[in-house]
Amino acid sequence: GAGVSQSPSNKVTEKGKDVELRCDPISGHTALYWYRQRLGQGLEFLIYFQGNSAPDKSGLPSDRFSAERTGESVSTLTIQRTQQEDSAVYLCASSLARIMNTEAFFGQGTRLTVV
Amino acid sequence: AQSVTQLGSHVSVSEGALVLLRCNYSSSVPPYLFWYVQYPNQGLQLLLKYTTGATLVKGINGFEAEFKKSETSFHLTKPSAHMSDAAEYFCAVSDTGRRALTFGSGTRLQVQP
């Protein structure tokens, strides 16, 4: 596609429910990133995928968070047993390069609200 | 470890005035430095970046930034603000050892008529 696509754009869920967020990267981009942006704060790194290498999961805040990516295509971020502090905008980005000296292209995010 | 500090969560300038958004970083290795802009209801887009070479970097929409190693700074400037510059600006750092960008907390720029 023309850009990074994320779905849904908005999600309201009840505390304790599981949610799944989807990211379609730009075709051909080997690198894919997930970030979280809480209201009024910067972007918090969650996880990074590069090709078939083992993902860098160092930013995942708890074991309730997990992400998968099949090859160089779609990625899903799953949050189990959601809590109110999980409310945020979840941003996905993709890029061509193995190292971060080239541009990352961001999707418009999924706004998650846990009530 | 790497980190980014953006001084001032909100900056307000008059149209036509100088824009200065401050960014200081820490990195254990030579950094790659970026400024991203987020317009209302839009995704982040790259404004400019420093990787190697010339320390004064020019970006889109008349913005530029200067990498100053001695000050560990990468401040963003624009000589004359336009109403359309109103947005949130994020400074970010990456280095050769870490593959993901570390972002600052952002600075919201308001431009007054």
PDB file of C-alpha atoms in Angstrom:
ATOM      1  CA  GLY A   1       0.000   0.000   0.000  1.00  0.00           C
ATOM      2  CA  ALA A   2       0.916   3.670  -0.107  1.00  0.00           C
ATOM      3  CA  GLY A   3       1.596   3.962   3.605  1.00  0.00           C
ATOM      4  CA  VAL A   4       1.534   2.165   6.917  1.00  0.00           C
ATOM      5  CA  SER A   5      -2.014   1.138   7.712  1.00  0.00           C
ATOM      6  CA  GLN A   6      -3.293   0.428  11.203  1.00  0.00           C
ATOM      7  CA  SER A   7      -6.621  -0.971  12.307  1.00  0.00           C
ATOM      8  CA  PRO A   8      -8.834  -0.300  14.046  1.00  0.00           C
ATOM      9  CA  SER A   9      -8.325   3.437  14.283  1.00  0.00           C
ATOM     10  CA  ASN A  10     -10.214   3.521  17.572  1.00  0.00           C
ATOM     11  CA  LYS A  11     -10.946   0.772  20.070  1.00  0.00           C
ATOM     12  CA  VAL A  12     -12.894   0.963  23.293  1.00  0.00           C
ATOM     13  CA  THR A  13     -12.711  -2.122  25.458  1.00  0.00           C
ATOM     14  CA  GLU A  14     -13.689  -3.181  28.927  1.00  0.00           C
ATOM     15  CA  LYS A  15     -11.053  -3.753  31.551  1.00  0.00           C
ATOM     16  CA  GLY A  16      -9.951  -7.375  31.547  1.00  0.00           C
ATOM     17  CA  LYS A  17     -10.727  -8.041  27.887  1.00  0.00           C
ATOM     18  CA  ASP A  18      -8.086  -8.934  25.297  1.00  0.00           C
ATOM     19  CA  VAL A  19      -7.480  -6.703  22.279  1.00  0.00           C
ATOM     20  CA  GLU A  20      -5.639  -7.205  19.029  1.00  0.00           C
ATOM     21  CA  LEU A  21      -4.199  -4.348  17.005  1.00  0.00           C
ATOM     22  CA  ARG A  22      -3.128  -4.727  13.415  1.00  0.00           C
ATOM     23  CA  CYS A  23      -0.390  -3.082  11.371  1.00  0.00           C
ATOM     24  CA  ASP A  24       0.145  -3.358   7.622  1.00  0.00           C
ATOM     25  CA  PRO A  25       3.616  -2.009   6.812  1.00  0.00           C
ATOM     26  CA  ILE A  26       4.723  -0.498   3.544  1.00  0.00           C
ATOM     27  CA  SER A  27       5.384  -3.258   1.032  1.00  0.00           C
ATOM     28  CA  GLY A  28       9.044  -4.247   0.987  1.00  0.00           C
ATOM     29  CA  HIS A  29       9.893  -2.721   4.360  1.00  0.00           C
ATOM     30  CA  THR A  30      11.855  -5.236   6.365  1.00  0.00           C
ATOM     31  CA  ALA A  31      11.742  -3.415   9.687  1.00  0.00           C
ATOM     32  CA  LEU A  32       8.594  -2.898  11.747  1.00  0.00           C
ATOM     33  CA  TYR A  33       8.219  -1.116  15.088  1.00  0.00           C
ATOM     34  CA  TRP A  34       5.486  -0.691  17.663  1.00  0.00           C
ATOM     35  CA  TYR A  35       5.376   2.332  19.935  1.00  0.00           C
ATOM     36  CA  ARG A  36       2.929   3.506  22.580  1.00  0.00           C
ATOM     37  CA  GLN A  37       2.033   7.152  23.102  1.00  0.00           C
ATOM     38  CA  ARG A  38       0.234   8.021  26.300  1.00  0.00           C
ATOM     39  CA  LEU A  39      -1.615  11.308  26.493  1.00  0.00           C
ATOM     40  CA  GLY A  40       0.839  14.194  26.670  1.00  0.00           C
ATOM     41  CA  GLN A  41       3.873  11.957  26.585  1.00  0.00           C
ATOM     42  CA  GLY A  42       6.499  10.874  24.102  1.00  0.00           C
ATOM     43  CA  LEU A  43       6.659   7.657  22.190  1.00  0.00           C
ATOM     44  CA  GLU A  44       7.539   4.585  24.209  1.00  0.00           C
ATOM     45  CA  PHE A  45       9.262   1.789  22.306  1.00  0.00           C
ATOM     46  CA  LEU A  46       7.534  -1.574  22.595  1.00  0.00           C
ATOM     47  CA  ILE A  47       8.934  -4.047  20.078  1.00  0.00           C
ATOM     48  CA  TYR A  48      10.962  -4.218  16.872  1.00  0.00           C
ATOM     49  CA  PHE A  49      10.955  -6.785  14.050  1.00  0.00           C
ATOM     50  CA  GLN A  50      13.666  -7.032  11.406  1.00  0.00           C
ATOM     51  CA  GLY A  51      13.176  -9.625   8.703  1.00  0.00           C
ATOM     52  CA  ASN A  52      13.463 -13.140  10.078  1.00  0.00           C
ATOM     53  CA  SER A  53      15.650 -12.151  13.024  1.00  0.00           C
ATOM     54  CA  ALA A  54      14.446 -12.625  16.576  1.00  0.00           C
ATOM     55  CA  PRO A  55      12.388  -9.561  17.550  1.00  0.00           C
ATOM     56  CA  ASP A  56      13.650  -7.018  20.068  1.00  0.00           C
ATOM     57  CA  LYS A  57      11.004  -7.252  22.781  1.00  0.00           C
ATOM     58  CA  SER A  58      12.886  -5.157  25.313  1.00  0.00           C
ATOM     59  CA  GLY A  59      10.200  -2.454  25.437  1.00  0.00           C
ATOM     60  CA  LEU A  60       7.182  -4.622  26.191  1.00  0.00           C
ATOM     61  CA  PRO A  61       5.903  -3.411  29.590  1.00  0.00           C
ATOM     62  CA  SER A  62       4.541  -6.728  30.842  1.00  0.00           C
ATOM     63  CA  ASP A  63       3.810 -10.303  29.815  1.00  0.00           C
ATOM     64  CA  ARG A  64       0.272  -9.205  28.943  1.00  0.00           C
ATOM     65  CA  PHE A  65       1.756  -7.665  25.804  1.00  0.00           C
ATOM     66  CA  SER A  66       2.850  -9.725  22.823  1.00  0.00           C
ATOM     67  CA  ALA A  67       3.346  -9.176  19.118  1.00  0.00           C
ATOM     68  CA  GLU A  68       3.784 -11.290  16.070  1.00  0.00           C
ATOM     69  CA  ARG A  69       4.851 -10.723  12.539  1.00  0.00           C
ATOM     70  CA  THR A  70       4.795 -13.223   9.712  1.00  0.00           C
ATOM     71  CA  GLY A  71       7.753 -12.686   7.422  1.00  0.00           C
ATOM     72  CA  GLU A  72       7.836  -9.102   6.233  1.00  0.00           C
ATOM     73  CA  SER A  73       4.106  -8.546   6.256  1.00  0.00           C
ATOM     74  CA  VAL A  74       1.359  -7.836   8.732  1.00  0.00           C
ATOM     75  CA  SER A  75       2.013  -7.535  12.453  1.00  0.00           C
ATOM     76  CA  THR A  76      -0.438  -7.874  15.311  1.00  0.00           C
ATOM     77  CA  LEU A  77       0.006  -6.484  18.808  1.00  0.00           C
ATOM     78  CA  THR A  78      -2.041  -8.302  21.428  1.00  0.00           C
ATOM     79  CA  ILE A  79      -2.812  -6.996  24.884  1.00  0.00           C
ATOM     80  CA  GLN A  80      -4.329  -9.530  27.247  1.00  0.00           C
ATOM     81  CA  ARG A  81      -6.445  -8.675  30.283  1.00  0.00           C
ATOM     82  CA  THR A  82      -6.378  -4.977  29.476  1.00  0.00           C
ATOM     83  CA  GLN A  83      -5.956  -2.442  32.273  1.00  0.00           C
ATOM     84  CA  GLN A  84      -6.869   1.228  32.341  1.00  0.00           C
ATOM     85  CA  GLU A  85      -3.199   2.205  32.185  1.00  0.00           C
ATOM     86  CA  ASP A  86      -3.042   0.514  28.772  1.00  0.00           C
ATOM     87  CA  SER A  87      -5.129   3.365  27.348  1.00  0.00           C
ATOM     88  CA  ALA A  88      -2.953   5.104  24.768  1.00  0.00           C
ATOM     89  CA  VAL A  89      -2.349   5.504  21.078  1.00  0.00           C
ATOM     90  CA  TYR A  90      -0.441   2.562  19.676  1.00  0.00           C
ATOM     91  CA  LEU A  91       1.728   3.501  16.719  1.00  0.00           C
ATOM     92  CA  CYS A  92       3.292   1.237  14.153  1.00  0.00           C
ATOM     93  CA  ALA A  93       6.164   2.226  11.877  1.00  0.00           C
ATOM     94  CA  SER A  94       8.127   0.507   9.152  1.00  0.00           C
ATOM     95  CA  SER A  95      11.390   1.185   7.383  1.00  0.00           C
ATOM     96  CA  LEU A  96      13.678  -0.274   4.768  1.00  0.00           C
ATOM     97  CA  ALA A  97      16.942  -0.318   6.631  1.00  0.00           C
ATOM     98  CA  ARG A  98      18.371  -2.726   9.133  1.00  0.00           C
ATOM     99  CA  ILE A  99      19.796   0.131  11.204  1.00  0.00           C
ATOM    100  CA  MET A 100      17.866   3.232  12.086  1.00  0.00           C
ATOM    101  CA  ASN A 101      19.612   5.804   9.964  1.00  0.00           C
ATOM    102  CA  THR A 102      16.839   5.957   7.437  1.00  0.00           C
ATOM    103  CA  GLU A 103      13.320   7.186   7.705  1.00  0.00           C
ATOM    104  CA  ALA A 104      10.665   5.294   9.605  1.00  0.00           C
ATOM    105  CA  PHE A 105       7.164   5.734   8.231  1.00  0.00           C
ATOM    106  CA  PHE A 106       4.412   5.839  10.826  1.00  0.00           C
ATOM    107  CA  GLY A 107       0.790   4.812  10.661  1.00  0.00           C
ATOM    108  CA  GLN A 108      -1.897   7.009  12.161  1.00  0.00           C
ATOM    109  CA  GLY A 109      -2.206   4.791  15.174  1.00  0.00           C
ATOM    110  CA  THR A 110      -4.868   2.927  17.068  1.00  0.00           C
ATOM    111  CA  ARG A 111      -6.398   4.856  19.949  1.00  0.00           C
ATOM    112  CA  LEU A 112      -7.156   2.336  22.689  1.00  0.00           C
ATOM    113  CA  THR A 113      -9.445   3.281  25.537  1.00  0.00           C
ATOM    114  CA  VAL A 114      -9.910   0.838  28.395  1.00  0.00           C
ATOM    115  CA  VAL A 115     -13.016   1.539  30.487  1.00  0.00           C
TER     116      VAL A 115
ATOM    117  CA  ALA B   1      21.703   3.703  26.968  1.00  0.00           C
ATOM    118  CA  GLN B   2      20.282   6.582  25.038  1.00  0.00           C
ATOM    119  CA  SER B   3      17.786   9.266  26.021  1.00  0.00           C
ATOM    120  CA  VAL B   4      16.274  12.471  24.707  1.00  0.00           C
ATOM    121  CA  THR B   5      15.204  15.580  26.591  1.00  0.00           C
ATOM    122  CA  GLN B   6      13.017  18.207  25.003  1.00  0.00           C
ATOM    123  CA  LEU B   7      12.898  21.412  27.020  1.00  0.00           C
ATOM    124  CA  GLY B   8       9.449  22.962  27.038  1.00  0.00           C
ATOM    125  CA  SER B   9       6.356  20.886  26.459  1.00  0.00           C
ATOM    126  CA  HIS B  10       4.624  23.939  24.954  1.00  0.00           C
ATOM    127  CA  VAL B  11       6.130  26.762  22.919  1.00  0.00           C
ATOM    128  CA  SER B  12       4.132  29.697  21.611  1.00  0.00           C
ATOM    129  CA  VAL B  13       5.417  32.130  19.003  1.00  0.00           C
ATOM    130  CA  SER B  14       3.915  34.839  16.864  1.00  0.00           C
ATOM    131  CA  GLU B  15       3.549  34.352  13.147  1.00  0.00           C
ATOM    132  CA  GLY B  16       6.772  35.498  11.505  1.00  0.00           C
ATOM    133  CA  ALA B  17       8.865  35.026  14.629  1.00  0.00           C
ATOM    134  CA  LEU B  18      11.802  32.686  15.084  1.00  0.00           C
ATOM    135  CA  VAL B  19      10.996  29.121  16.098  1.00  0.00           C
ATOM    136  CA  LEU B  20      13.455  27.380  18.432  1.00  0.00           C
ATOM    137  CA  LEU B  21      12.661  23.934  19.799  1.00  0.00           C
ATOM    138  CA  ARG B  22      15.301  22.448  22.060  1.00  0.00           C
ATOM    139  CA  CYS B  23      16.557  18.880  22.107  1.00  0.00           C
ATOM    140  CA  ASN B  24      19.386  17.362  24.102  1.00  0.00           C
ATOM    141  CA  TYR B  25      20.371  13.735  23.875  1.00  0.00           C
ATOM    142  CA  SER B  26      22.600  11.220  25.537  1.00  0.00           C
ATOM    143  CA  SER B  27      24.159   8.335  23.710  1.00  0.00           C
ATOM    144  CA  SER B  28      27.147   6.134  24.378  1.00  0.00           C
ATOM    145  CA  VAL B  29      28.048   6.015  20.693  1.00  0.00           C
ATOM    146  CA  PRO B  30      27.769   8.535  17.849  1.00  0.00           C
ATOM    147  CA  PRO B  31      24.079   9.104  17.380  1.00  0.00           C
ATOM    148  CA  TYR B  32      21.663   9.394  14.556  1.00  0.00           C
ATOM    149  CA  LEU B  33      19.284  12.261  15.311  1.00  0.00           C
ATOM    150  CA  PHE B  34      15.836  12.969  13.969  1.00  0.00           C
ATOM    151  CA  TRP B  35      13.019  15.451  14.233  1.00  0.00           C
ATOM    152  CA  TYR B  36       9.506  14.238  13.535  1.00  0.00           C
ATOM    153  CA  VAL B  37       6.376  16.368  13.290  1.00  0.00           C
ATOM    154  CA  GLN B  38       2.836  15.306  14.128  1.00  0.00           C
ATOM    155  CA  TYR B  39       0.074  17.502  12.763  1.00  0.00           C
ATOM    156  CA  PRO B  40      -3.355  17.262  14.379  1.00  0.00           C
ATOM    157  CA  ASN B  41      -5.064  13.980  13.588  1.00  0.00           C
ATOM    158  CA  GLN B  42      -2.183  12.816  11.433  1.00  0.00           C
ATOM    159  CA  GLY B  43       0.668  10.360  11.818  1.00  0.00           C
ATOM    160  CA  LEU B  44       4.263  11.293  12.505  1.00  0.00           C
ATOM    161  CA  GLN B  45       6.355  12.346   9.573  1.00  0.00           C
ATOM    162  CA  LEU B  46      10.067  12.939   9.273  1.00  0.00           C
ATOM    163  CA  LEU B  47      11.116  16.585   9.299  1.00  0.00           C
ATOM    164  CA  LEU B  48      14.873  16.098   9.066  1.00  0.00           C
ATOM    165  CA  LYS B  49      17.689  13.842  10.196  1.00  0.00           C
ATOM    166  CA  TYR B  50      21.391  13.870  11.001  1.00  0.00           C
ATOM    167  CA  THR B  51      23.439  10.772  10.353  1.00  0.00           C
ATOM    168  CA  THR B  52      26.956  11.766   9.327  1.00  0.00           C
ATOM    169  CA  GLY B  53      28.663  14.644   7.551  1.00  0.00           C
ATOM    170  CA  ALA B  54      27.479  18.239   7.684  1.00  0.00           C
ATOM    171  CA  THR B  55      26.256  19.170  11.136  1.00  0.00           C
ATOM    172  CA  LEU B  56      23.694  21.682   9.876  1.00  0.00           C
ATOM    173  CA  VAL B  57      20.792  19.774   8.440  1.00  0.00           C
ATOM    174  CA  LYS B  58      17.978  21.250   6.398  1.00  0.00           C
ATOM    175  CA  GLY B  59      14.541  19.702   6.344  1.00  0.00           C
ATOM    176  CA  ILE B  60      11.126  20.276   4.921  1.00  0.00           C
ATOM    177  CA  ASN B  61       9.057  23.424   5.337  1.00  0.00           C
ATOM    178  CA  GLY B  62      12.067  25.645   6.045  1.00  0.00           C
ATOM    179  CA  PHE B  63      13.170  23.892   9.222  1.00  0.00           C
ATOM    180  CA  GLU B  64      16.775  23.149  10.050  1.00  0.00           C
ATOM    181  CA  ALA B  65      18.722  21.703  12.948  1.00  0.00           C
ATOM    182  CA  GLU B  66      22.347  21.741  13.990  1.00  0.00           C
ATOM    183  CA  PHE B  67      24.128  18.815  15.600  1.00  0.00           C
ATOM    184  CA  LYS B  68      26.462  20.109  18.314  1.00  0.00           C
ATOM    185  CA  LYS B  69      28.436  17.239  19.763  1.00  0.00           C
ATOM    186  CA  SER B  70      30.069  19.342  22.484  1.00  0.00           C
ATOM    187  CA  GLU B  71      26.641  20.391  23.754  1.00  0.00           C
ATOM    188  CA  THR B  72      24.908  17.071  22.956  1.00  0.00           C
ATOM    189  CA  SER B  73      22.197  19.118  21.322  1.00  0.00           C
ATOM    190  CA  PHE B  74      20.119  19.017  18.161  1.00  0.00           C
ATOM    191  CA  HIS B  75      17.892  22.088  18.366  1.00  0.00           C
ATOM    192  CA  LEU B  76      15.292  22.721  15.667  1.00  0.00           C
ATOM    193  CA  THR B  77      14.887  26.185  14.202  1.00  0.00           C
ATOM    194  CA  LYS B  78      12.909  28.054  11.601  1.00  0.00           C
ATOM    195  CA  PRO B  79      13.521  31.741  10.886  1.00  0.00           C
ATOM    196  CA  SER B  80       9.890  32.713  10.412  1.00  0.00           C
ATOM    197  CA  ALA B  81       6.929  30.811  11.841  1.00  0.00           C
ATOM    198  CA  HIS B  82       3.833  30.157   9.792  1.00  0.00           C
ATOM    199  CA  MET B  83       0.400  29.287  11.100  1.00  0.00           C
ATOM    200  CA  SER B  84       0.662  25.912   9.390  1.00  0.00           C
ATOM    201  CA  ASP B  85       3.663  25.045  11.595  1.00  0.00           C
ATOM    202  CA  ALA B  86       1.383  24.496  14.577  1.00  0.00           C
ATOM    203  CA  ALA B  87       1.939  20.859  15.508  1.00  0.00           C
ATOM    204  CA  GLU B  88       3.736  18.597  17.940  1.00  0.00           C
ATOM    205  CA  TYR B  89       7.426  18.079  17.355  1.00  0.00           C
ATOM    206  CA  PHE B  90       9.414  15.089  18.539  1.00  0.00           C
ATOM    207  CA  CYS B  91      13.154  14.727  18.725  1.00  0.00           C
ATOM    208  CA  ALA B  92      14.524  11.196  18.495  1.00  0.00           C
ATOM    209  CA  VAL B  93      17.878   9.463  18.736  1.00  0.00           C
ATOM    210  CA  SER B  94      19.187   6.172  17.514  1.00  0.00           C
ATOM    211  CA  ASP B  95      22.655   4.744  17.496  1.00  0.00           C
ATOM    212  CA  THR B  96      24.423   1.986  15.700  1.00  0.00           C
ATOM    213  CA  GLY B  97      24.018  -0.309  18.665  1.00  0.00           C
ATOM    214  CA  ARG B  98      20.281   0.059  19.105  1.00  0.00           C
ATOM    215  CA  ARG B  99      17.909  -0.463  16.299  1.00  0.00           C
ATOM    216  CA  ALA B 100      14.884   1.462  17.526  1.00  0.00           C
ATOM    217  CA  LEU B 101      14.382   5.177  17.944  1.00  0.00           C
ATOM    218  CA  THR B 102      14.169   6.718  21.397  1.00  0.00           C
ATOM    219  CA  PHE B 103      11.824   9.680  21.411  1.00  0.00           C
ATOM    220  CA  GLY B 104      11.583  12.770  23.542  1.00  0.00           C
ATOM    221  CA  SER B 105       8.317  13.736  25.194  1.00  0.00           C
ATOM    222  CA  GLY B 106       7.460  16.218  22.479  1.00  0.00           C
ATOM    223  CA  THR B 107       6.977  19.975  22.194  1.00  0.00           C
ATOM    224  CA  ARG B 108       3.675  21.418  21.122  1.00  0.00           C
ATOM    225  CA  LEU B 109       4.192  24.524  18.985  1.00  0.00           C
ATOM    226  CA  GLN B 110       1.479  27.153  18.873  1.00  0.00           C
ATOM    227  CA  VAL B 111       1.645  29.976  16.356  1.00  0.00           C
ATOM    228  CA  GLN B 112      -0.283  33.113  17.219  1.00  0.00           C
ATOM    229  CA  PRO B 113      -1.566  35.411  14.481  1.00  0.00           C
TER     230      PRO B 113
END
